[in-house]
PDB file of C-alpha atoms in Angstrom:
ATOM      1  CA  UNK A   1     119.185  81.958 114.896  1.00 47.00           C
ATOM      2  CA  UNK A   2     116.055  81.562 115.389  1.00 51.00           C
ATOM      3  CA  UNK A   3     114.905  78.304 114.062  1.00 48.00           C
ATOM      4  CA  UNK A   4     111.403  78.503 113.240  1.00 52.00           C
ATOM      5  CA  UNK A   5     109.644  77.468 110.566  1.00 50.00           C
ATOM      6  CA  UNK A   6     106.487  78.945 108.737  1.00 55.00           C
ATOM      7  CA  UNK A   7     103.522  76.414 109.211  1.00 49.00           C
ATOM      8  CA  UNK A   8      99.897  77.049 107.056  1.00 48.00           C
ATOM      9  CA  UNK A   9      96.712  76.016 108.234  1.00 42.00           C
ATOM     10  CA  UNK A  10      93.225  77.050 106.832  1.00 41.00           C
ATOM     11  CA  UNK A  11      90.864  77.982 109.423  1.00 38.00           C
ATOM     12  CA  UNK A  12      87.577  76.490 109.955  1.00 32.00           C
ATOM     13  CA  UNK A  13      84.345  79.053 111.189  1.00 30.00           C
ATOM     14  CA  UNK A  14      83.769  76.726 114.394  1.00 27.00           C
ATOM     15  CA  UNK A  15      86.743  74.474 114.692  1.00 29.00           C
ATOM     16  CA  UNK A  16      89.422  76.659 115.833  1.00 32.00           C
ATOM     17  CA  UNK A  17      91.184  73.546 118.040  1.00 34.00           C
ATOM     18  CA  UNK A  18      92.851  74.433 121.238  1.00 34.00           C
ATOM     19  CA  UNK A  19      93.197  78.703 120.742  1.00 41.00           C
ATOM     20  CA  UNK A  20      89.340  78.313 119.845  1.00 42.00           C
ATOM     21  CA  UNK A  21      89.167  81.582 121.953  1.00 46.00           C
ATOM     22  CA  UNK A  22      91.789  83.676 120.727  1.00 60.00           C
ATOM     23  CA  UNK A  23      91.423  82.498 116.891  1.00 65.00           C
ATOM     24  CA  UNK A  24      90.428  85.909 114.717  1.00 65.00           C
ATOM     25  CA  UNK A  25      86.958  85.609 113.087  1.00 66.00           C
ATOM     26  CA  UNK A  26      85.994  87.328 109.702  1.00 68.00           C
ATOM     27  CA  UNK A  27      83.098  88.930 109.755  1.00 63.00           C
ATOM     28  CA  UNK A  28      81.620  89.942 106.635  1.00 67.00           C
ATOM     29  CA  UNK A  29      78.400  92.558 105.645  1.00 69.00           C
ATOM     30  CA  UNK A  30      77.026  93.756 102.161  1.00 70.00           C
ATOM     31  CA  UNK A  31      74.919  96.994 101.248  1.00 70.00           C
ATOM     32  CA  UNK A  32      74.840  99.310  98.461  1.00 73.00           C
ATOM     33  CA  UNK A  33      78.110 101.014  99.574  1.00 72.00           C
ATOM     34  CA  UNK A  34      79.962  98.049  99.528  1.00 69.00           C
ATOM     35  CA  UNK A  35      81.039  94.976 101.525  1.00 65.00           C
ATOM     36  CA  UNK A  36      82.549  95.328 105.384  1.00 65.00           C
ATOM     37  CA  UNK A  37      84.882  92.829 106.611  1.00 62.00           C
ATOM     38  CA  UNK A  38      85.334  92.956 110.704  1.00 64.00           C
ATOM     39  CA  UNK A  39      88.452  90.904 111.788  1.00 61.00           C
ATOM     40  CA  UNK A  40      87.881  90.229 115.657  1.00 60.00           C
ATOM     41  CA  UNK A  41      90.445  88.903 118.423  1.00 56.00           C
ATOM     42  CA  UNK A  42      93.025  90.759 116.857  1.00 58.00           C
ATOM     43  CA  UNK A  43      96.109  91.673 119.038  1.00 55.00           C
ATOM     44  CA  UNK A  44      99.473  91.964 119.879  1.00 51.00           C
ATOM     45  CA  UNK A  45     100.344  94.235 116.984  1.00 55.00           C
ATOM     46  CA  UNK A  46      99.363  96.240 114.196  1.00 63.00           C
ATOM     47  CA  UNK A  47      97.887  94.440 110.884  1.00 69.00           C
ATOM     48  CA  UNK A  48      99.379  95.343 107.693  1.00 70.00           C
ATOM     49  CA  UNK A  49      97.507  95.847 104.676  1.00 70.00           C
ATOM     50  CA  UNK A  50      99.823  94.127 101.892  1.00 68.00           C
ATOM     51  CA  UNK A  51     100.501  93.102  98.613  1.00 68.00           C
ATOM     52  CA  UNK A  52      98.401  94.994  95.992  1.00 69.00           C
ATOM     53  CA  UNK A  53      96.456  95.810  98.760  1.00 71.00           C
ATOM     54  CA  UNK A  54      94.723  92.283  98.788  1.00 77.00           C
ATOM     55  CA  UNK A  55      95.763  91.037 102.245  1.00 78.00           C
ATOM     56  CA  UNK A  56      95.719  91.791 105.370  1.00 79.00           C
ATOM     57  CA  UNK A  57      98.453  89.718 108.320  1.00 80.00           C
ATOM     58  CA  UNK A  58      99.171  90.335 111.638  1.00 79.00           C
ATOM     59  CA  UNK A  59      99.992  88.567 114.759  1.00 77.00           C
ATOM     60  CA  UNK A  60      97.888  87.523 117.569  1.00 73.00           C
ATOM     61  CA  UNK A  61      98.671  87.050 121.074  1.00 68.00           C
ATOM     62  CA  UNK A  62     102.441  87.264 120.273  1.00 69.00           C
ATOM     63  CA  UNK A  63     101.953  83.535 119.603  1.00 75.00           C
ATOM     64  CA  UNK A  64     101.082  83.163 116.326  1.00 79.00           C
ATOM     65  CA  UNK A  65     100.234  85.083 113.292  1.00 81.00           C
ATOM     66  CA  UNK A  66      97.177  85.369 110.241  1.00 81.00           C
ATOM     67  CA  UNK A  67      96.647  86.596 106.859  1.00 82.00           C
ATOM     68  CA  UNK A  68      93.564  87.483 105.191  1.00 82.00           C
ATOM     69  CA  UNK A  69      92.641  87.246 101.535  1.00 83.00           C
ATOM     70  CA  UNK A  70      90.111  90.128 101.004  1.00 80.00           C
ATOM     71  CA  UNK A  71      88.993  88.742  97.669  1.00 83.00           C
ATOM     72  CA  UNK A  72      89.014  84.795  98.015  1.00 85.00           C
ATOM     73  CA  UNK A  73      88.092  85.518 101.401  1.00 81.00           C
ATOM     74  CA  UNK A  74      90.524  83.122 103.323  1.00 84.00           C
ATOM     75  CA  UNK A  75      92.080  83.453 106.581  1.00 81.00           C
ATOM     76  CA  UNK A  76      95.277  81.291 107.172  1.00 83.00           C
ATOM     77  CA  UNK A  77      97.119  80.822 110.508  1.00 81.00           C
ATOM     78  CA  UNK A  78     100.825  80.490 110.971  1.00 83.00           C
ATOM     79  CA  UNK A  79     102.815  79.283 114.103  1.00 84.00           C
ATOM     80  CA  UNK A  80     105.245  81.945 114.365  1.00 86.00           C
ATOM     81  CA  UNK A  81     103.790  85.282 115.307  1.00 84.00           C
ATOM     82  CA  UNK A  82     103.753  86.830 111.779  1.00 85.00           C
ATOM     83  CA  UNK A  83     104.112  90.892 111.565  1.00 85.00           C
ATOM     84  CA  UNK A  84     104.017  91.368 107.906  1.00 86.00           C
ATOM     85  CA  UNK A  85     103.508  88.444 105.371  1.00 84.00           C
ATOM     86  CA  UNK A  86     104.585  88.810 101.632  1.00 86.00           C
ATOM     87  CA  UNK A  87     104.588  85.421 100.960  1.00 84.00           C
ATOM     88  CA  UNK A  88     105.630  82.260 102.519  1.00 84.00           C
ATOM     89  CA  UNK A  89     108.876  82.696 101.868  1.00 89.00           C
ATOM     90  CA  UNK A  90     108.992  86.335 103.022  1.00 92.00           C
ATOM     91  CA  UNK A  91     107.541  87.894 106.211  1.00 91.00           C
ATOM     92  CA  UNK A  92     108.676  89.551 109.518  1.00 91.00           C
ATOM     93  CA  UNK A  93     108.131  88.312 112.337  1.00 90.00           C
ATOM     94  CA  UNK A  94     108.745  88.025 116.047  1.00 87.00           C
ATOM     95  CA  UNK A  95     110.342  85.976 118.456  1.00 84.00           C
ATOM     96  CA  UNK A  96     108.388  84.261 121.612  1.00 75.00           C
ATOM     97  CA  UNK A  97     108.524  85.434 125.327  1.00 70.00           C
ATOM     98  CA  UNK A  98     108.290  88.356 127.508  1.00 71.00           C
ATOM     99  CA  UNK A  99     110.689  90.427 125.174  1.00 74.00           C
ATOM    100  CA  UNK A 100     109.449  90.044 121.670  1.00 75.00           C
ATOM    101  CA  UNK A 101     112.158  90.690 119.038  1.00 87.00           C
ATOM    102  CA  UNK A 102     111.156  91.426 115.154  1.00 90.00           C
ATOM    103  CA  UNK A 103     113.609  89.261 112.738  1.00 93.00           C
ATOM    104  CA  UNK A 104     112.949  89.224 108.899  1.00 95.00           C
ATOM    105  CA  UNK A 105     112.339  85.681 107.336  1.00 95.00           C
ATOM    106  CA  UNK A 106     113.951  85.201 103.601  1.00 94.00           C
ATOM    107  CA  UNK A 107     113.443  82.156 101.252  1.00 91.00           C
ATOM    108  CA  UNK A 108     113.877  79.731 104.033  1.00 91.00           C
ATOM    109  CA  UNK A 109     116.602  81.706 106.302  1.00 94.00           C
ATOM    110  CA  UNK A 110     115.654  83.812 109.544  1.00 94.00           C
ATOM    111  CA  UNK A 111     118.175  86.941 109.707  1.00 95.00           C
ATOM    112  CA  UNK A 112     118.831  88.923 112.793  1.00 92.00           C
ATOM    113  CA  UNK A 113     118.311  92.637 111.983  1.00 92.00           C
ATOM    114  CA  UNK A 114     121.463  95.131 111.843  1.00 90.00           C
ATOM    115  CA  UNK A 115     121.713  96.464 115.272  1.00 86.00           C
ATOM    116  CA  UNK A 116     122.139 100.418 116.717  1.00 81.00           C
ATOM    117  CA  UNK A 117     125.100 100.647 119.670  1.00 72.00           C
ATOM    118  CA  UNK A 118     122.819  99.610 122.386  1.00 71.00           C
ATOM    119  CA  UNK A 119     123.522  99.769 125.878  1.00 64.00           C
ATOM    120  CA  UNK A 120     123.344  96.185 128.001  1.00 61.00           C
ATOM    121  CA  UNK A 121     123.357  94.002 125.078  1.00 66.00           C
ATOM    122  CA  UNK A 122     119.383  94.811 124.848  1.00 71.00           C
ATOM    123  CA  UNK A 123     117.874  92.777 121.947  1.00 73.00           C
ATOM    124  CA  UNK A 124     115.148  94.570 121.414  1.00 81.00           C
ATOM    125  CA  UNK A 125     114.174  95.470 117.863  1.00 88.00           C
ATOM    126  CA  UNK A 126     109.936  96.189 117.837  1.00 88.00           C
ATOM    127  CA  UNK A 127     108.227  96.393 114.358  1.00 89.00           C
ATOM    128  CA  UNK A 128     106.257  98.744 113.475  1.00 90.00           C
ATOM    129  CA  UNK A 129     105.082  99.088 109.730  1.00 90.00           C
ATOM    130  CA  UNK A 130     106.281  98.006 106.175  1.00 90.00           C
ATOM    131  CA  UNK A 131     105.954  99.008 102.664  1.00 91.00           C
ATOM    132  CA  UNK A 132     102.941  96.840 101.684  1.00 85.00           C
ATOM    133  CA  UNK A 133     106.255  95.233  98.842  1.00 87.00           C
ATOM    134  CA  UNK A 134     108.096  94.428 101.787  1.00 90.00           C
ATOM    135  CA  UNK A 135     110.682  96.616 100.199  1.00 93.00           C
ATOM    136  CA  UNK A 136     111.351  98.835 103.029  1.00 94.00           C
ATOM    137  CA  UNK A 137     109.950  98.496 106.713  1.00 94.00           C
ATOM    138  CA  UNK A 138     109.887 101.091 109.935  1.00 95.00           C
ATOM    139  CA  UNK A 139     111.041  99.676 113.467  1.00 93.00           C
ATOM    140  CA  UNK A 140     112.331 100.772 116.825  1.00 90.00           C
ATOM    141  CA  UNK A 141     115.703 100.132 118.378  1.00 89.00           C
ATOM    142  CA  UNK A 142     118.016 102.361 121.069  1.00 85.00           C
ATOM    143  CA  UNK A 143     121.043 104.232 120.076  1.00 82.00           C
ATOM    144  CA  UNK A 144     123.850 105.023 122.879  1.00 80.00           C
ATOM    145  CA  UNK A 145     124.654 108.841 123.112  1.00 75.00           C
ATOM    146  CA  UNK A 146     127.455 110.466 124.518  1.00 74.00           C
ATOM    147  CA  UNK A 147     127.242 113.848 125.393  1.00 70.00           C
ATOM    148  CA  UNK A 148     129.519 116.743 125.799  1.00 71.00           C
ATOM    149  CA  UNK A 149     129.136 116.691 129.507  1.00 71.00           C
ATOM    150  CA  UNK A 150     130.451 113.143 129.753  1.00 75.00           C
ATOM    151  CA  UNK A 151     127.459 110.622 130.156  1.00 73.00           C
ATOM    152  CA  UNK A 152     126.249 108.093 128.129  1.00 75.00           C
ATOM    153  CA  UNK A 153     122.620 107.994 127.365  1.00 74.00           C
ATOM    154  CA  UNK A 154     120.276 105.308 125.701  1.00 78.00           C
ATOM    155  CA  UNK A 155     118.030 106.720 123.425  1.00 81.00           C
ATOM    156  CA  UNK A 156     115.259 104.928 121.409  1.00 85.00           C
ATOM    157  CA  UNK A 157     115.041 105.735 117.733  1.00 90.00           C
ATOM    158  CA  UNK A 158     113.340 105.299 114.695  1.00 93.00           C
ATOM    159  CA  UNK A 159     114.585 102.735 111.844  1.00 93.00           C
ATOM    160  CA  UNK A 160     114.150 102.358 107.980  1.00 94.00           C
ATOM    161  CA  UNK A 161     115.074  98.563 107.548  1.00 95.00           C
ATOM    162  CA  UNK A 162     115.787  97.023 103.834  1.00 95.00           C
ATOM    163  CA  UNK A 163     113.412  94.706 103.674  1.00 94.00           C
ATOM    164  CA  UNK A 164     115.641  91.855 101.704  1.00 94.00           C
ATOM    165  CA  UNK A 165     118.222  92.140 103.702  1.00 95.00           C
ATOM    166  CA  UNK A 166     117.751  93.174 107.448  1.00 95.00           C
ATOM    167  CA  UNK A 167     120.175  95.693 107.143  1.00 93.00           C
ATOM    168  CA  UNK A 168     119.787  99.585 107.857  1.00 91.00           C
ATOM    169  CA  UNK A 169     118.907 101.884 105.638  1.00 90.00           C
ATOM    170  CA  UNK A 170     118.216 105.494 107.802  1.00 88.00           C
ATOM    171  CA  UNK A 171     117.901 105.926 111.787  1.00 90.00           C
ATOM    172  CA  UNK A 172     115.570 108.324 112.149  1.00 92.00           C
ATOM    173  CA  UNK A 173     116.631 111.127 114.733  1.00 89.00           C
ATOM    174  CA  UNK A 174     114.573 114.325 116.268  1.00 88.00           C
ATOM    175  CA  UNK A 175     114.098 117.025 114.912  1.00 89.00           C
ATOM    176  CA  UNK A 176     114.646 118.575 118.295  1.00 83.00           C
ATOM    177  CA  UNK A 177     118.463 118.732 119.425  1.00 78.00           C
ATOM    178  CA  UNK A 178     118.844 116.742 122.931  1.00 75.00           C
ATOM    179  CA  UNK A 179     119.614 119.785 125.367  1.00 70.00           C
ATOM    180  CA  UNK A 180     122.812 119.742 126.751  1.00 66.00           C
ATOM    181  CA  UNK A 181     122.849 121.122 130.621  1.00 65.00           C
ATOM    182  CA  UNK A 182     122.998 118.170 132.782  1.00 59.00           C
ATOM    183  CA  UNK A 183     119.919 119.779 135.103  1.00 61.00           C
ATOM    184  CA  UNK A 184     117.727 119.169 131.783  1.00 62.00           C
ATOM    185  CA  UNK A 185     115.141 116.181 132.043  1.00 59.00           C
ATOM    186  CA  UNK A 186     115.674 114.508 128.857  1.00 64.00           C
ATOM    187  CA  UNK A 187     113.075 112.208 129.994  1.00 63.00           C
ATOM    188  CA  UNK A 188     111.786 109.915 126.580  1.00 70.00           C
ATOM    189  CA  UNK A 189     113.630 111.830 124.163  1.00 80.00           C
ATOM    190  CA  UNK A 190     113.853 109.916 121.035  1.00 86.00           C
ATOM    191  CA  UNK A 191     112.199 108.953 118.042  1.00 92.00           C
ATOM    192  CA  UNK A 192     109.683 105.997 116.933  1.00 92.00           C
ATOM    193  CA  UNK A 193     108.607 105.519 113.410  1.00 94.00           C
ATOM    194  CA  UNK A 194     105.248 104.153 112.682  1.00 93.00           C
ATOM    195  CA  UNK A 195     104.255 104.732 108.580  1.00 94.00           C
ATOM    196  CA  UNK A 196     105.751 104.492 105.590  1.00 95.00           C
ATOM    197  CA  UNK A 197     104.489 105.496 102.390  1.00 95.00           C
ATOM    198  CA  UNK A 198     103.780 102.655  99.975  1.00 91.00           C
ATOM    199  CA  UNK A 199     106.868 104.234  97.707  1.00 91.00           C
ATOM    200  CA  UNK A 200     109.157 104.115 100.876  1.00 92.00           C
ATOM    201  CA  UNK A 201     110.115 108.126 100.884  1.00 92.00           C
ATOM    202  CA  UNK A 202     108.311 109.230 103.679  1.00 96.00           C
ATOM    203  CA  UNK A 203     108.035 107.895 107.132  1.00 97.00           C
ATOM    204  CA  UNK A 204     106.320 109.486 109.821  1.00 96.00           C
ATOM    205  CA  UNK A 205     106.184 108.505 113.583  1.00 95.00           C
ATOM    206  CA  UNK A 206     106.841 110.963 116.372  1.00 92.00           C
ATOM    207  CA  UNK A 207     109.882 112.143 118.540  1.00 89.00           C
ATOM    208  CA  UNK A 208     109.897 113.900 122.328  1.00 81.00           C
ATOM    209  CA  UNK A 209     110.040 117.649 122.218  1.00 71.00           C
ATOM    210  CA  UNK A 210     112.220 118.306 125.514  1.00 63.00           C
ATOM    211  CA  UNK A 211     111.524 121.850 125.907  1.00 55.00           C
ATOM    212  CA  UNK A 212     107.646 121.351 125.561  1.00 49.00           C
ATOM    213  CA  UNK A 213     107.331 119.863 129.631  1.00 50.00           C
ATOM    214  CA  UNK A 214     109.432 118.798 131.930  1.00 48.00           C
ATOM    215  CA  UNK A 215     108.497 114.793 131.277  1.00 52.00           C
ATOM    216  CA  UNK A 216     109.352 115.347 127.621  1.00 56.00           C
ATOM    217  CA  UNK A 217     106.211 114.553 124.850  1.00 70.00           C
ATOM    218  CA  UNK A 218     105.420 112.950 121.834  1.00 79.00           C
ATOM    219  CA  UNK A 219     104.971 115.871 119.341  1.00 88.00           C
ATOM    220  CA  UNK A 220     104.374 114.700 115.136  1.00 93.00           C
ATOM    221  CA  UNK A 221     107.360 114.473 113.002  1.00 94.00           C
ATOM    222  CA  UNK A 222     108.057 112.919 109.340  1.00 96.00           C
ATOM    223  CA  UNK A 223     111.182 112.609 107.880  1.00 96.00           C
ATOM    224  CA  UNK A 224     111.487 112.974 103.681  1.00 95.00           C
ATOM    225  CA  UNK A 225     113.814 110.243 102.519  1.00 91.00           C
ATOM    226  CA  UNK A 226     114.361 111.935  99.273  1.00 79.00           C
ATOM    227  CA  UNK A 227     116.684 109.329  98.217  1.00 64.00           C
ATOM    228  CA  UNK A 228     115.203 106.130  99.953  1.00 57.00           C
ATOM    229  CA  UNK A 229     117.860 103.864  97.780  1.00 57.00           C
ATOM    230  CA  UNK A 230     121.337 106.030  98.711  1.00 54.00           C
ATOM    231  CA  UNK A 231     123.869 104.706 100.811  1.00 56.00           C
ATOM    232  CA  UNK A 232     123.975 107.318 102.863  1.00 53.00           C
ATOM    233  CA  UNK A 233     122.303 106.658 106.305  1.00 55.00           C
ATOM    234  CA  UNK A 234     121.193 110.176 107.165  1.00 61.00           C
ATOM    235  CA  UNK A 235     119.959 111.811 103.579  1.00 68.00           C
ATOM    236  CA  UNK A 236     116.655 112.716 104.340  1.00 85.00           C
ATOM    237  CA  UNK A 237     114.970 115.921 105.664  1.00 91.00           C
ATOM    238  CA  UNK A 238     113.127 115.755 108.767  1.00 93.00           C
ATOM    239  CA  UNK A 239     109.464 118.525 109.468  1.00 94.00           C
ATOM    240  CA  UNK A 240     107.566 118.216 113.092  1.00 92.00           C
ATOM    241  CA  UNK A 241     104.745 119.616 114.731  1.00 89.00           C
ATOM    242  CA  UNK A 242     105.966 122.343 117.155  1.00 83.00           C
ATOM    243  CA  UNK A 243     102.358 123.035 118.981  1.00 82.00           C
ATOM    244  CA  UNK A 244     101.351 122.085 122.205  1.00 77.00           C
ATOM    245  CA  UNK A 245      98.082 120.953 121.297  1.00 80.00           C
ATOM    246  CA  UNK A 246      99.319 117.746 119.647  1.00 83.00           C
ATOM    247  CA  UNK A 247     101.942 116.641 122.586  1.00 79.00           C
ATOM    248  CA  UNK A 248     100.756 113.450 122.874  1.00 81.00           C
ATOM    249  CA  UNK A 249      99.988 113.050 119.120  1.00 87.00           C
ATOM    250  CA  UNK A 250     101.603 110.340 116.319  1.00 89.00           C
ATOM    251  CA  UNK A 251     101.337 109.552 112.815  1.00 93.00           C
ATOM    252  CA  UNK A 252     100.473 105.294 112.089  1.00 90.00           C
ATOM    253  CA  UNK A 253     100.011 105.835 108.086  1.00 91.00           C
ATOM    254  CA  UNK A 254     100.636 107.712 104.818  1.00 94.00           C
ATOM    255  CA  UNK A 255      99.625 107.773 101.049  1.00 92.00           C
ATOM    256  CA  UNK A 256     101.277 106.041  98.284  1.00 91.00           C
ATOM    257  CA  UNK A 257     103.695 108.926  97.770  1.00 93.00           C
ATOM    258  CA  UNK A 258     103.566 110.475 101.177  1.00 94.00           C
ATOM    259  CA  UNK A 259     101.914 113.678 100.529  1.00 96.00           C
ATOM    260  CA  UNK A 260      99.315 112.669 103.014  1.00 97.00           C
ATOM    261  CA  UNK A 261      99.538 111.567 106.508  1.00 96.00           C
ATOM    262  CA  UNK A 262      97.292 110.404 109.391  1.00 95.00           C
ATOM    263  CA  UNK A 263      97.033 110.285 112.537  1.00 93.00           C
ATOM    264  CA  UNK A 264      96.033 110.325 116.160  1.00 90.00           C
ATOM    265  CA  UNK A 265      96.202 112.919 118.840  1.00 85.00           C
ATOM    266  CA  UNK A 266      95.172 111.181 122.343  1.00 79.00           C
ATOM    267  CA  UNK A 267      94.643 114.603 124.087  1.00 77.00           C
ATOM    268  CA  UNK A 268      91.380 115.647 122.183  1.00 81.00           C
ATOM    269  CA  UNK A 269      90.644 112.008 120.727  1.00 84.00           C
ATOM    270  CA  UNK A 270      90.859 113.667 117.652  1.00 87.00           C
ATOM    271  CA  UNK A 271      92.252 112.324 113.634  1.00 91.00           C
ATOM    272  CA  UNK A 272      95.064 114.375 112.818  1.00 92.00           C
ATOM    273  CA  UNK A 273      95.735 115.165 108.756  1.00 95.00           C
ATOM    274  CA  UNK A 274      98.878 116.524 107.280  1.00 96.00           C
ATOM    275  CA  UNK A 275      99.360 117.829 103.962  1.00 97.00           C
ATOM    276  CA  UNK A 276     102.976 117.278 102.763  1.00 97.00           C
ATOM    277  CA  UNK A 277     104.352 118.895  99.374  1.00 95.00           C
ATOM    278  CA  UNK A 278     107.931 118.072  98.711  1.00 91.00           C
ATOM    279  CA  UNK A 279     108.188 120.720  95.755  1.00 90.00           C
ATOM    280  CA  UNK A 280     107.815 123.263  98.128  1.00 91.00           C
ATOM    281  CA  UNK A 281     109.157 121.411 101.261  1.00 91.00           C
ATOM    282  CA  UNK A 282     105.599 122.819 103.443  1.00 94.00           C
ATOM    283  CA  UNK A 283     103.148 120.828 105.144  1.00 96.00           C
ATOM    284  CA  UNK A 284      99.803 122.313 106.563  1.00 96.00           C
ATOM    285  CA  UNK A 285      97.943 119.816 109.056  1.00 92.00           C
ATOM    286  CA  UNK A 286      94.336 120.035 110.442  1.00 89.00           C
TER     287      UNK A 286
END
């Protein structure tokens, strides 16, 4: 397995040691609206904004990871690159090298996530966001296809992990059929999943749209896990974005209950809002 164990160590304002330069800093401002808190030298993933909304972890560098205490203001470093921290004893993380792979960490045991039927024994498992319990998280694996015409394709596609135990709960697939004729670029169809809502019923992400160019693009979709807990690995609903304007366009968060989403759309460098309602199954999106 992995072998790697989860090492604290309170960091100092100017006596960072060796990574002195790629150490995140906290920096803090006051005024009448409230307090900012900057975290700087932040990379190599997305931070997470966990438990009770108090903390914030992350990795940086792909080395190593942090979490932040809002309210004691703390910053701690760990020496595995940390994803998502819920406590010591509970965090994702990723292994070292060129071809980081995301492995959940449980009261003192590293577990390999459940695998899709990849093609060339590829590894790869890339995290992506978590319930801020730790309950459920999103990732991104590939998924072999066969189609009717005789070929096998890889596919990437989205994941709902079980947080306790590594295994699957949902893949995630397009809401767009792959197209069948052989002459068809299928190009980067597929899915990636990059919120979930803090209840763990609605993930969003985005998924190629092969009729919308002939290099396929990454139109909005969310998929409604109306029954998150069920065994079944394909009970959910799934809604996309079927306009051209937002072809290069994702979803990265969502409410507690996932009636709102939010998002990016590179094109116009705009925010992109959507307004789910599961009564009535609609979404409207500005």
């Amino acid at each position: 397995m992995f072998k790697k164990s989860l090492l604290v160590s309170v960091l100092l304002c100017l006596s960072f040691g060796l990574r002195a330069q790629n150490e995140p800093t906290v920096y803090e401002s006051a005024s009448e609206a409230g307090r900012l808190t900057v975290l700087d030298n932040v990379s190599g993933g997305m931070i997470q904004l966990i438990k009770d909304n108090r903390y914030l972890s992350g990795p940086v560098d792909r080395t190593y990871g942090f979490s932040y205490d809002i309210e004691a203001k703390e910053l701690k470093r760990y020496n595995v690159a940390v994803q998502a921290l819920f406590s010591d004893n509970h965090y994702i993380a990723s292994s070292a090298g060129d071809l980081p792979v995301s492995y959940l960490h449980l009261n003192g045991e590293d577990i390999a996530l459940e695998r899709t039927v990849n093609t060339a024994g590829d590894p790869t498992v890339e995290f992506w966001n978590t319930t801020p319990d730790g309950k459920y998280f999103v990732a991104l694996s590939y998924e072999d296809v066969s189609t009717s015409y005789g070929e096998t394709l890889s596919n990437h596609v989205g994941i709902v992990y079980d947080g306790q135990t590594g295994k699957i709960k949902t893949l995630l697939h397009s809401y767009w059929p792959r197209k069948e004729d052989p002459n068809e670029d299928n190009i980067g169809y597929g899915t990636r999943a990059t919120a979930i809502s803090a209840d763990g019923t609605v993930v969003g992400g985005h998924g190629a749209w092969p009729s919308s160019l002939p290099l396929s693009n990454c139109q909005p979709m969310f998929w409604d896990l109306a029954l998150p807990d069920a065994d079944k690995k394909t009970d959910y609903t799934v809604y996309a974005i079927e306009d051209p304007k937002f072809s290069m366009a994702d979803l990265v968060d969502a409410n507690s209950d996932g009636s709102v989403l939010v998002g990016t759309n590179e094109e116009t460098n705009q925010g992109l809002i959507i307004r789910y309602s599961r009564a009535d199954k609609q979404f409207t999106y500005e």
